[in-house]
Coordinates of C-alpha atoms and ligand atoms in Angstrom, one line a residue:
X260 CA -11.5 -16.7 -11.5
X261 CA -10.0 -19.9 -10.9
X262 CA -10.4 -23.0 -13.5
X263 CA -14.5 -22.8 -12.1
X264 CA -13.4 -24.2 -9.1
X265 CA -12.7 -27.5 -10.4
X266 CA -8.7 -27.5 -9.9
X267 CA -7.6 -26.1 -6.4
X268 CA -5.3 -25.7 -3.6
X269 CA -6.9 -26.7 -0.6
X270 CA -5.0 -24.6 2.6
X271 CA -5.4 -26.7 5.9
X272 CA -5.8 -23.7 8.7
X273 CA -5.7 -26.7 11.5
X274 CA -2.5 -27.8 10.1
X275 CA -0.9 -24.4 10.0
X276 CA -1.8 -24.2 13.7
X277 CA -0.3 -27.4 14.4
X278 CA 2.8 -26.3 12.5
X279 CA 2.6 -22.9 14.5
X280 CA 2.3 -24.9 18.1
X281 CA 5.2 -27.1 17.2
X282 CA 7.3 -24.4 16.7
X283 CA 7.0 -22.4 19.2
X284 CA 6.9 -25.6 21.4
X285 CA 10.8 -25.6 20.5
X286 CA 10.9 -21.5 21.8
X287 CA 10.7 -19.5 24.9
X288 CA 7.4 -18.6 26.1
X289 CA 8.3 -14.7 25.4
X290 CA 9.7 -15.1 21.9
X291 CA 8.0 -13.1 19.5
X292 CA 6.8 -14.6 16.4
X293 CA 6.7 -13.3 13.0
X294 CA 4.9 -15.4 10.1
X295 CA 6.5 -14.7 6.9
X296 CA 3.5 -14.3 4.2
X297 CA 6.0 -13.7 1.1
X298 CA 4.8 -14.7 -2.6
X299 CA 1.2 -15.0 -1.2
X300 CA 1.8 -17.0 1.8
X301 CA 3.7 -19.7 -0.2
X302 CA 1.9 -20.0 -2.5
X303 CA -0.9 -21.2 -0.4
X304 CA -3.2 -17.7 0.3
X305 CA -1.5 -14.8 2.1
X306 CA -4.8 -12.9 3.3
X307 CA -6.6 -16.5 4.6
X308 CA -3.3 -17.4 6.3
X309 CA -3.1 -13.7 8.1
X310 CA -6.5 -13.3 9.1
X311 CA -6.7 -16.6 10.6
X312 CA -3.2 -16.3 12.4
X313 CA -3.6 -12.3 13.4
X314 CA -4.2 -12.7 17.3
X315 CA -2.0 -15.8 17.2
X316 CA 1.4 -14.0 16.0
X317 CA 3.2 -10.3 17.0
X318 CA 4.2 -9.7 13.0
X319 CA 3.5 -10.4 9.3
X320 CA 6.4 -10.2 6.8
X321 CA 6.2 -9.7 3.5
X322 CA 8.4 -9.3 0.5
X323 CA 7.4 -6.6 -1.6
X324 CA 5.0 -3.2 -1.2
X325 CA 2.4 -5.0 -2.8
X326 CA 2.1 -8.0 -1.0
X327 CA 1.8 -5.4 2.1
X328 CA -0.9 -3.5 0.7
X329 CA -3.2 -6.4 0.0
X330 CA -2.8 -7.6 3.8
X331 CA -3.9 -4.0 4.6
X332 CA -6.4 -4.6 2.5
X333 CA -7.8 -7.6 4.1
X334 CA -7.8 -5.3 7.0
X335 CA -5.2 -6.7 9.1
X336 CA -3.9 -4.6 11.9
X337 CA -0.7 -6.7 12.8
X338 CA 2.6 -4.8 12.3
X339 CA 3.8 -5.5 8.9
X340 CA 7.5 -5.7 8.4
X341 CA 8.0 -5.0 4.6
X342 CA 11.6 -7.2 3.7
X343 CA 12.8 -5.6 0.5
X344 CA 11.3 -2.2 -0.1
X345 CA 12.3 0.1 -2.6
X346 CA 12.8 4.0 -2.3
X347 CA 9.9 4.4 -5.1
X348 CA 7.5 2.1 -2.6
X349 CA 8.2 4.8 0.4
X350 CA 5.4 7.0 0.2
X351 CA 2.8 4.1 -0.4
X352 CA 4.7 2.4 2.8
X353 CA 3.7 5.2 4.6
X354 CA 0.4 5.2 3.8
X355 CA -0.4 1.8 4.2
X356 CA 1.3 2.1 7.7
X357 CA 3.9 -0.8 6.8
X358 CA 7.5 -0.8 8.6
X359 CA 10.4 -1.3 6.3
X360 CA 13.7 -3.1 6.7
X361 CA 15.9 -0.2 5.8
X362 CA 19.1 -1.7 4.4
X363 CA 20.9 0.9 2.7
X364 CA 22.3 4.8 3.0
X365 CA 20.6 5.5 0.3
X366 CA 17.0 3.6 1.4
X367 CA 17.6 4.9 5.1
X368 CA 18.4 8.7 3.8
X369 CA 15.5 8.6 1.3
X370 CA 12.9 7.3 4.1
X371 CA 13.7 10.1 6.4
X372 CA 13.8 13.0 3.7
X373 CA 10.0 11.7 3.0
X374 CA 8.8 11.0 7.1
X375 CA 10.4 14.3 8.0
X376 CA 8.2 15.9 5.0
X377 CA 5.2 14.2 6.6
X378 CA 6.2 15.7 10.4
X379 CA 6.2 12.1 11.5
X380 CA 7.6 11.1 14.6
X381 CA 9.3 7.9 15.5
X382 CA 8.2 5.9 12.8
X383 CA 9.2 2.6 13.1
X384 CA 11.9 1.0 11.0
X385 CA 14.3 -2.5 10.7
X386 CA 17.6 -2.4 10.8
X387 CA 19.2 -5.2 8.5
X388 CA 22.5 -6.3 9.1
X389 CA 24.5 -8.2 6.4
X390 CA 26.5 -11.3 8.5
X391 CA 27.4 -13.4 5.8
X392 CA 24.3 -14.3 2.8
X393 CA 25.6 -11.1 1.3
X394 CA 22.3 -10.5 0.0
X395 CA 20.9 -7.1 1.7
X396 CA 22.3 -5.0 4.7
X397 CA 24.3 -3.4 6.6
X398 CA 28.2 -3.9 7.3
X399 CA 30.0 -2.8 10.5
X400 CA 31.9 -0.2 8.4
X401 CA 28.3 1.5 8.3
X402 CA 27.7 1.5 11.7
X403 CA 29.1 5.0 12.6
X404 CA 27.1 6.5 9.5
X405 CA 24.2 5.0 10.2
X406 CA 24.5 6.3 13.8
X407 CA 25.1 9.6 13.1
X408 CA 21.9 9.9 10.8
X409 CA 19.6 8.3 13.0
X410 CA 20.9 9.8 16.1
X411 CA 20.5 13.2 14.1
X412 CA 16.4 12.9 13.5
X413 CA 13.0 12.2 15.3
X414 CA 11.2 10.5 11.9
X415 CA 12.0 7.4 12.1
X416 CA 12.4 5.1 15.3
X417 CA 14.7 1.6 15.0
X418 CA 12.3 -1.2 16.0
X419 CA 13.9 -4.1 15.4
X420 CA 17.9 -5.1 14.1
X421 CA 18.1 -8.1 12.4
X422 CA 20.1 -10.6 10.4
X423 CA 19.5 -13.6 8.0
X424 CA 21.4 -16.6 7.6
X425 CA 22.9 -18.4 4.7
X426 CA 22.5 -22.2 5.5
X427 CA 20.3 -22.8 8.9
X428 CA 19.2 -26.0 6.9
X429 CA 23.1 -27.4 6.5
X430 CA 24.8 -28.5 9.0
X431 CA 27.9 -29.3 7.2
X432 CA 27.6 -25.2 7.7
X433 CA 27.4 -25.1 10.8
X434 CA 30.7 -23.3 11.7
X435 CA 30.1 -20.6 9.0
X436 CA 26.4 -20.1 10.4
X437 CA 27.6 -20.3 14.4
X438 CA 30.1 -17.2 12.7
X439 CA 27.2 -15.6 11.3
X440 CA 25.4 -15.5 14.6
X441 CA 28.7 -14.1 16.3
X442 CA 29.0 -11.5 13.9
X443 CA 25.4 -10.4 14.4
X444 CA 26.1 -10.2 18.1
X445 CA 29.0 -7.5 17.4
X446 CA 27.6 -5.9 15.0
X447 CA 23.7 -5.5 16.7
X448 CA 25.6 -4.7 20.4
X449 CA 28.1 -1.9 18.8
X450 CA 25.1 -0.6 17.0
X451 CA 22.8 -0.5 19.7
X452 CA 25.3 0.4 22.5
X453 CA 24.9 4.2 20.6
X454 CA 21.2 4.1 20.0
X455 CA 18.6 6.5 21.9
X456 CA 16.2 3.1 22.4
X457 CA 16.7 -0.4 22.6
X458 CA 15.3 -2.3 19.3
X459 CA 14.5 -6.4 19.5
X460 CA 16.7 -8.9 17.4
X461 CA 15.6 -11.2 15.1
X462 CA 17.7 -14.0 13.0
X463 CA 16.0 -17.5 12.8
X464 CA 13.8 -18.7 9.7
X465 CA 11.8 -21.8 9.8
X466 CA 15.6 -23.9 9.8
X467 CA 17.4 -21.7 12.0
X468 CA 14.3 -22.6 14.6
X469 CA 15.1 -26.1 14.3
X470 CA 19.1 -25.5 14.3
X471 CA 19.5 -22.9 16.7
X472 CA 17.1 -21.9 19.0
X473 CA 19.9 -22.0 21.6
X474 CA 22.1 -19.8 20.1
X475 CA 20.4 -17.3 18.0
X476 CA 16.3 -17.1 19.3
X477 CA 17.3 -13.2 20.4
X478 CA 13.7 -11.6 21.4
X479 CA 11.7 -12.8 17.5
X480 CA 11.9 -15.6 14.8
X481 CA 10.4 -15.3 11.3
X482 CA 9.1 -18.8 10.7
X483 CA 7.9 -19.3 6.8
X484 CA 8.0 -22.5 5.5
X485 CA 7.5 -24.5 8.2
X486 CA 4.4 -23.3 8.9
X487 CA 3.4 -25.0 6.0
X488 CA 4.6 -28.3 6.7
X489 CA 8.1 -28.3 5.6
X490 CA 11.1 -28.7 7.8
X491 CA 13.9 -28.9 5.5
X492 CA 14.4 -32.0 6.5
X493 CA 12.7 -35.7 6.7
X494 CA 12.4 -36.3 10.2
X495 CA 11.0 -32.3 11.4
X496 CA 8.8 -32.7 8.3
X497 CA 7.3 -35.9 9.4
X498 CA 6.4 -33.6 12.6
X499 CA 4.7 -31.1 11.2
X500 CA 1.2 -31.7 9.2
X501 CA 0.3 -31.5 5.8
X502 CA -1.3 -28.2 4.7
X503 CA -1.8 -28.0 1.5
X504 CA -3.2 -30.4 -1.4
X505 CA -3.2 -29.5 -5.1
X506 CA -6.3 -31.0 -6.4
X507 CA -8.0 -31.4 -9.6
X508 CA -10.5 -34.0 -11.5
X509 CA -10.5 -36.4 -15.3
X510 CA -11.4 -34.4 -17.9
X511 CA -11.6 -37.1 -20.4
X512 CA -10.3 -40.4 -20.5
X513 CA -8.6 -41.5 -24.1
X514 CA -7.6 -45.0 -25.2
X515 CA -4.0 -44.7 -27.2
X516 CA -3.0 -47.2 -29.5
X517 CA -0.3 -49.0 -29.9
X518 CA 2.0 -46.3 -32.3
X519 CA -0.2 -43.5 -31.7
X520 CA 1.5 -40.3 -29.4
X521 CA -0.1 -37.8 -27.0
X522 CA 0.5 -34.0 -26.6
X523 CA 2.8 -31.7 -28.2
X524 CA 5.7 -32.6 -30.3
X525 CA 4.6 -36.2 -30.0
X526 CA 7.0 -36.4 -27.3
X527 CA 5.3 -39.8 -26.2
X528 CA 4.6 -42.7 -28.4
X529 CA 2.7 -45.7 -27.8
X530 CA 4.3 -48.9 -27.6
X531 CA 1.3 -50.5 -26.5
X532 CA -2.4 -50.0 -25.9
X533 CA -2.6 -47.3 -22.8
X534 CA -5.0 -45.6 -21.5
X535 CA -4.8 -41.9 -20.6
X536 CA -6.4 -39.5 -18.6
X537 CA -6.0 -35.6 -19.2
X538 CA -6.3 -33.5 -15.9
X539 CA -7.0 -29.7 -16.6
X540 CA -4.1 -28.3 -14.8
X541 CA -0.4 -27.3 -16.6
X542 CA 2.2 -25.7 -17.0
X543 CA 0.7 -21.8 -16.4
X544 CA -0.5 -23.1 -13.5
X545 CA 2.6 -24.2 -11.9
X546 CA 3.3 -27.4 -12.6
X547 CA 6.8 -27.5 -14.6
X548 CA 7.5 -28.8 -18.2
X549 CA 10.2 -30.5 -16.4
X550 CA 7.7 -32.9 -15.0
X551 CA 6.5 -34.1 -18.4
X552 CA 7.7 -37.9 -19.5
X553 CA 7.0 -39.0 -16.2
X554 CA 9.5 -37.5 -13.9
X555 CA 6.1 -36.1 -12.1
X556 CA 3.5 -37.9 -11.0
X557 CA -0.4 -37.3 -9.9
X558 CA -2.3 -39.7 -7.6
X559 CA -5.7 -41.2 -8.7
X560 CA -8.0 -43.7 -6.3
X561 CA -4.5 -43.6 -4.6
X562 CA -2.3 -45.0 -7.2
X563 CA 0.6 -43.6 -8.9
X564 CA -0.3 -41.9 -12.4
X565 CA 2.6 -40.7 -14.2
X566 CA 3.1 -37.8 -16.8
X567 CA 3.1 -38.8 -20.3
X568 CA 4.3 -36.4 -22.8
X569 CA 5.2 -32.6 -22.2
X570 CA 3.0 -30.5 -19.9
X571 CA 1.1 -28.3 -21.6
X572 CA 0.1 -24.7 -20.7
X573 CA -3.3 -26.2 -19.7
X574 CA -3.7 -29.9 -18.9
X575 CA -1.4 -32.2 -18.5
X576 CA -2.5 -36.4 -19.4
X577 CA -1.4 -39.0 -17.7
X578 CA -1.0 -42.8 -17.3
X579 CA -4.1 -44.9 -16.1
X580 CA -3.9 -48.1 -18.2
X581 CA -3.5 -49.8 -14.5
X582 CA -6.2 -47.5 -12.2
X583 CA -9.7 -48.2 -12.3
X584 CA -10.9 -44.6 -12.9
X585 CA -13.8 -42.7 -14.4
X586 CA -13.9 -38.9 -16.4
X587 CA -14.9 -36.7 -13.1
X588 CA -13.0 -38.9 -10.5
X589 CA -10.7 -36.9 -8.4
X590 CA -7.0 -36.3 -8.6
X591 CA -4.7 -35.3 -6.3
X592 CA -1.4 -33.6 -7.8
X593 CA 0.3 -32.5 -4.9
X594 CA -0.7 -34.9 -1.9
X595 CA 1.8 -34.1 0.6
X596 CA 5.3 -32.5 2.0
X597 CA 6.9 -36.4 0.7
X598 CA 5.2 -36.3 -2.2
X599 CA 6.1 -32.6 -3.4
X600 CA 9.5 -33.2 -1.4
X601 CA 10.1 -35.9 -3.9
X602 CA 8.6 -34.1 -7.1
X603 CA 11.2 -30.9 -6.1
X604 CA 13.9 -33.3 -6.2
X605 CA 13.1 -35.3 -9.3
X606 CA 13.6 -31.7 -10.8
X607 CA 16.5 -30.6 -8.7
X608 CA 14.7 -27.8 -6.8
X609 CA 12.8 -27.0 -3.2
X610 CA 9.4 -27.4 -1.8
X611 CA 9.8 -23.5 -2.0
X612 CA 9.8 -23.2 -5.8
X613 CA 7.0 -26.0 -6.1
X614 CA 5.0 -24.3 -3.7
X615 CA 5.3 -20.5 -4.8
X616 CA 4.7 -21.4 -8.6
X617 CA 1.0 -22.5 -8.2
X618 CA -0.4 -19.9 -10.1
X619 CA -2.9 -17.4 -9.1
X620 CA -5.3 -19.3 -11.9
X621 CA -5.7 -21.9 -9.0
X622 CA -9.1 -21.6 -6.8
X623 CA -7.6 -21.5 -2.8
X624 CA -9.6 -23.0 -1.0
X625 CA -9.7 -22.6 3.0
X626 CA -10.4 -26.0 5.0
Ligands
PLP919 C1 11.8 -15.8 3.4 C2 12.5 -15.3 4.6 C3 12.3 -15.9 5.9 C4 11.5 -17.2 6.1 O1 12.3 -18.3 5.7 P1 11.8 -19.8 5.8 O2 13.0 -20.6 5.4 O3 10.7 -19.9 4.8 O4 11.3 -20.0 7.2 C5 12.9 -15.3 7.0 N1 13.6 -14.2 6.8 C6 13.8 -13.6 5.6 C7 14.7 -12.4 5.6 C8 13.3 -14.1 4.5 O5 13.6 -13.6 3.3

């Protein structure tokens, strides 16, 4: 699969170990790391990205069962923390010897029902506190029932307690996020105070790392996107290097007259002789119809080619009446963090949803 290998996403492993150093250049020498692999590695390839960071990092997170089970797979032996399992993904969890965050009654009652089954002992679990995203989690009106069921079994065993924050990028949030970190203090001490072991903490992403590593490191971080290049902001992202580059080729060059349109519903027309060159990549492979009448742009012998017309589901054409250019030359859609920083913007989202929409069409390729 993969567009005969002609469009693809080139994934930098020297670049994600530069991103890796810098981080935990801003850490304590004991703080644990865990690389957040979610939505195949961010778009980029989860399996490449875990194999070649396995004896670098203590633990993988992923999102969903799935995403788990192909890291297994692979074959990687890391401890896999599994971030939004569902009660019909326990057995397979199990199986695939994948620890769950366990945020609910319901998930946590369900999970020992099915280890005690099993005669498991002590099988390690994550605790997830809700501080303030109100997303998934735990409240400190659960803490007593969530005691008294897991100080009433041998199944399961709580590895970890952990929180997420809302805004670690904002620092107009700062007060709310400084209130999240307080609250995950009470609520992880009161919790732990009653446990039969003593589980490690966990809080930062990728901003929180940048934000606050004083206040919040606790024993692990879960660093995604920065590992990819992206700080969340301009001046950490200018630290970190670039990792991946979306590239593709000319499939044809065309020579529009002056009147004439190009692409679906004629949305472009003409009003002088262009030229045009159509790039086999579009819309089903991750590159939004938002981009079309040149709000995105592609870069060809280093200039600046913009969209014309819609994006179709396929190929997208664009403007070369100014670039010197032949049919095969290369293109580069996605250069860089400032150029897809700059692309997300022009289209009101994150490097996140630019990142994680390259479809699976797209060759990876591993540098
Ligand atoms: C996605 C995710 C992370 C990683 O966030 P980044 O901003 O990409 O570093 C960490 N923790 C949880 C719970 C997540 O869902």
């Amino acid at each position: 699969m993969g567009n005969n290998h002609v469009t693809v996403l080139e994934i930098d492993l020297n670049s994600i170990e530069f991103n890796l150093n810098y981080f935990k250049s801003k850490l304590h020498k004991d703080t644990k790391i865990l690389v957040v692999v979610k939505a195949f590695g961010y778009g980029s390839s989860a399996v490449e990205v875990a194999k070649f960071l396995e004896s670098k990092v203590a633990y993988f997170a992923v999102a969903y069962l799935d995403e788990g089970i192909a890291l297994r797979n692979a074959g990687i032996k890391t401890p896999i923390l599994v971030l939004h399992p569902q009660e019909a993904n326990i057995e397979q969890i199990i199986k695939y010897n994948l620890e769950p965050n366990i945020y609910s009654i319901k998930l946590l009652k369900a999970f020992i029902k099915k280890t005690t089954n099993l005669g498991l002992q002590k099988y390690p679990i994550h605790i997830k506190f809700n501080t303030g995203l109100n997303r998934l989690g735990f409240n400190q009106k659960d803490i007593s029932e969530l005691l008294s069921i897991i100080n009433n079994q041998s199944a399961l065993k709580v590895t970890s307690v952990f929180s997420h924050i809302a805004a670690s990028e904002d620092l107009n949030e700062r007060k709310f996020t400084l209130q999240q970190i307080y609250k995950f203090n009470v609520v992880s001490n009161e919790f732990i105070k009653h446990l039969n072991n003593i589980p490690f903490k966990h809080m930062l992403n990728t901003s929180g790392i940048i934000n606050y590593a004083e206040e919040a490191q606790f024993d692990m971080v879960r660093l995604g996107i920065g590992l990819f290049g992206f700080g969340n902001n301009n001046i950490e992202t200018s630290k970190l290097k670039n990792v991946l580059t979306l590239k593709s080729v000319i499939s044809q060059i065309n020579v529009i007259n002056e009147g004439e349109s190009v692409g679906y519903n004629r949305a472009f027309t003409a009003k002088s002789t262009i030229k045009t060159a159509t790039i086999p990549i579009g819309h089903a492979d991750g590159i939004s119809r938002q981009f079309g009448n040149g709000l995105g742009f592609v870069f060809i012998n280093n200039k600046k080619a913009p969209i014309v017309g819609n994006v179709c589901m396929d190929m997208v054409m664009v403007d070369v009446t100014n670039i010197n250019c032949n049919e095969g030359d290369d293109v580069i859609i996605y250069k860089n963090q400032e150029h897809l920083e700059g692309l997300a913007k022009a289209i009101d989202t994150i490097s996140y949803e630019l990142l994680t929409a390259i479809s699976q069409r797209v060759k990876r390729i591993v540098k």
